[in-house]
Amino acid sequence: AAAIVRWFDQPILRAVMKQDDVRDAYNELRRFPFVRTRVEGLALHDAVRDLMDENLRVQDAERHRELHERVAVYFEKRLEKAAGEEAERLALERLYHRIRADEETGIQLFQEMAEELVRYRLLNRLHALLNDVNTYPLERENSRLWRKYYGARLAHLEARFSDAEKVYQAIAENETAEAKLRAYASCDWSEFLVSTQRLRETGGIERAKRVIAQSLSYGIDSKLIWSYINLGGMYARLAEDSLALESYRIAIRFLHENRDDFLLAIVLSFMQDVYARQGNWKQMFATYQDAFKLISPQLEKSIARSTMLAYWKVAWAWAGRYSEAMHDLQQAESIKYNLGFREFGEDRDFGFLLGMQGLLPQAMERMEKAIDVALRNKHILSEAVSSGFLGAILLKAGQLQDAEKRLLHALELKKLVQAYRDIPEVLVWLGQIEEIKTFNLGQAESYYTQAIDLKWVNRFHFECAALTGLVRVKHAQGDYVAIPPLLAEAEQLAQQYEYNDHLASLRLTQAHIAWEGNAPTWENGFDAALRYYQHALIYALRYNRFLLDEVLSGRPQGTPLRPIIPECLKRGDEGRRMLMALRDWWQTGVNDIGTP
């Protein structure tokens, strides 16, 4: 009886031996030299225990199974009243005895326990479970494969991506593995295969679809629904947005029917992927709010809430909402830290937000971490995106030479992996560098034109940014005839998606042209310029305080805009009159442009 269990006290011996009084046996066991004291009670030396347990299994398998089942039932009853660390410890004892009694059904219990820990990203408890199960003498090949699979899941969650993928692929292609295990491994493997970099490899799209189909051939449960989520991510990266949204909606319908609010909140977070790439801020924020409505008090510190808080925060920065995005990322990191994560994965977005607010040293530290992770995992696109974001930060800081170097490197890498959907922002930032330099406006025009030529990838925010930049370039070149069609196209996108940053720039340029008397299709003169300046300031204020400062007075480190105060100072008394008019209006006016 003592050799059956990994530790014992009198209640355990009573349960295993089915005797009311075991004091004599317990006291006799205490005197053996191979019995050790543990926190929980007593235990036979491992070598003795293993030898006796194995001997019983060989000599009397039925008796061996019966004794282990008794212990499992005993721990199950204790589990009903336990909580916290004690419950975790008792659950491991129950699992051990379930597997020793019947390995096939015991491994099912292990799979259920491990899957729940993975689902909620409870890394510390997953570590403890795997450390324990790794000591079990498993006989069945499928049992060992399930154990290996969840070891890979842990590696995946800890950002050891290469280690995880190798295991997923090996299991997915192992025809002797049971169907459910192969489906699960295929599902997780597909998460790697739907990355932009892998999709652009020869046959990458077909392979991703094949592996996803293999995972779905088993059927659908709360794990395999991730295959539809991965499919949605694949279509989003290929700019097939309608197919991406349909894949997400299939997952959403299933989760609604199964009342799985936890996963539903996560899927809604991922659905932001489509809207964030497009620059559809209104839908992105609405989807974010829909996800938050699903968070119950029990999920406040869950991975679902962390995912929602952290996902696509760089798009929030593009929409001008720096403060909210920073607050969300800080909360997300706190939740992940408490769950056992030590690498958070949000360094890139965090660094971008810090850089947009002028906090360069903190931004550089975050971006270097992000680039280091990308290099470590040999992820070319991730390195390219991080390098591009770093270039944008350096552009904001006025370090144009370093910014250009980073952006050109990002552009080269993105072209290498054919990540066309990630190219427009790099071209826009390179165009802005040339605008600030002023001496090579032709190159700025070239970058903006290249970005516009990529309109098929549905990056509307950066398409509008390129059109807006071209309006500025044409103004600087004195090519007033070319401005109206560019302005109309930019205006249509900016109004449709409420791009306050681009509207501020367009109105600023219109004001300059009207004051110069060169407006080809709109009113000229002081009053017209005043009205456009007012609208420029309103749109800038609606974006954020940083753009308001930039539109009004510029930046010491340079800006592609021609800010109001320096422009007025060039015009002597008339410029002073304009500043006084703007000041008086600012003190008495309202945040309204007269149209919805």
Coordinates of C-alpha atoms in Angstrom, one line a residue, residues 23 25 121 140 186 271 303 417 425 458 483 569:
R23 CA -1.7 2.8 13.3
A25 CA 1.3 -0.6 10.1
R121 CA -2.3 30.7 -20.3
R140 CA 1.8 3.9 -24.8
S186 CA -2.1 20.7 -37.2
M271 CA -11.0 40.5 -35.7
I303 CA -5.3 36.1 -21.0
V417 CA 9.3 38.2 -48.2
E425 CA 3.7 52.8 -44.2
N458 CA -6.5 48.0 -48.7
I483 CA -3.7 69.5 -56.6
L569 CA 5.5 85.4 -39.0

